[in-house]
């Protein structure tokens, strides 16, 4: 989102499977 959440982005990508 707006906040710089590096671990959050990685988690999202892992769930998406990109």
PDB file of C-alpha atoms in Angstrom:
ATOM      1  CA  UNK A   1       0.000   0.000   0.000  1.00  0.00           C
ATOM      2  CA  UNK A   2       1.290   3.499   0.799  1.00  0.00           C
ATOM      3  CA  UNK A   3       3.471   2.369   3.703  1.00  0.00           C
ATOM      4  CA  UNK A   4       6.797   0.762   2.742  1.00  0.00           C
ATOM      5  CA  UNK A   5       6.060  -2.798   3.813  1.00  0.00           C
ATOM      6  CA  UNK A   6       8.791  -4.899   2.224  1.00  0.00           C
ATOM      7  CA  UNK A   7       7.837  -8.143   4.052  1.00  0.00           C
ATOM      8  CA  UNK A   8       4.192  -7.495   3.263  1.00  0.00           C
ATOM      9  CA  UNK A   9       4.887  -7.186  -0.458  1.00  0.00           C
ATOM     10  CA  UNK A  10       6.891 -10.415  -0.418  1.00  0.00           C
ATOM     11  CA  UNK A  11       4.078 -12.185   1.403  1.00  0.00           C
ATOM     12  CA  UNK A  12       1.544 -10.926  -1.126  1.00  0.00           C
ATOM     13  CA  UNK A  13       3.710 -12.024  -4.039  1.00  0.00           C
ATOM     14  CA  UNK A  14       4.157 -15.443  -2.435  1.00  0.00           C
ATOM     15  CA  UNK A  15       0.396 -15.840  -2.079  1.00  0.00           C
ATOM     16  CA  UNK A  16      -0.184 -14.709  -5.667  1.00  0.00           C
ATOM     17  CA  UNK A  17       2.529 -17.024  -6.903  1.00  0.00           C
ATOM     18  CA  UNK A  18       4.212 -14.506  -9.163  1.00  0.00           C
TER      19      UNK A  18
END
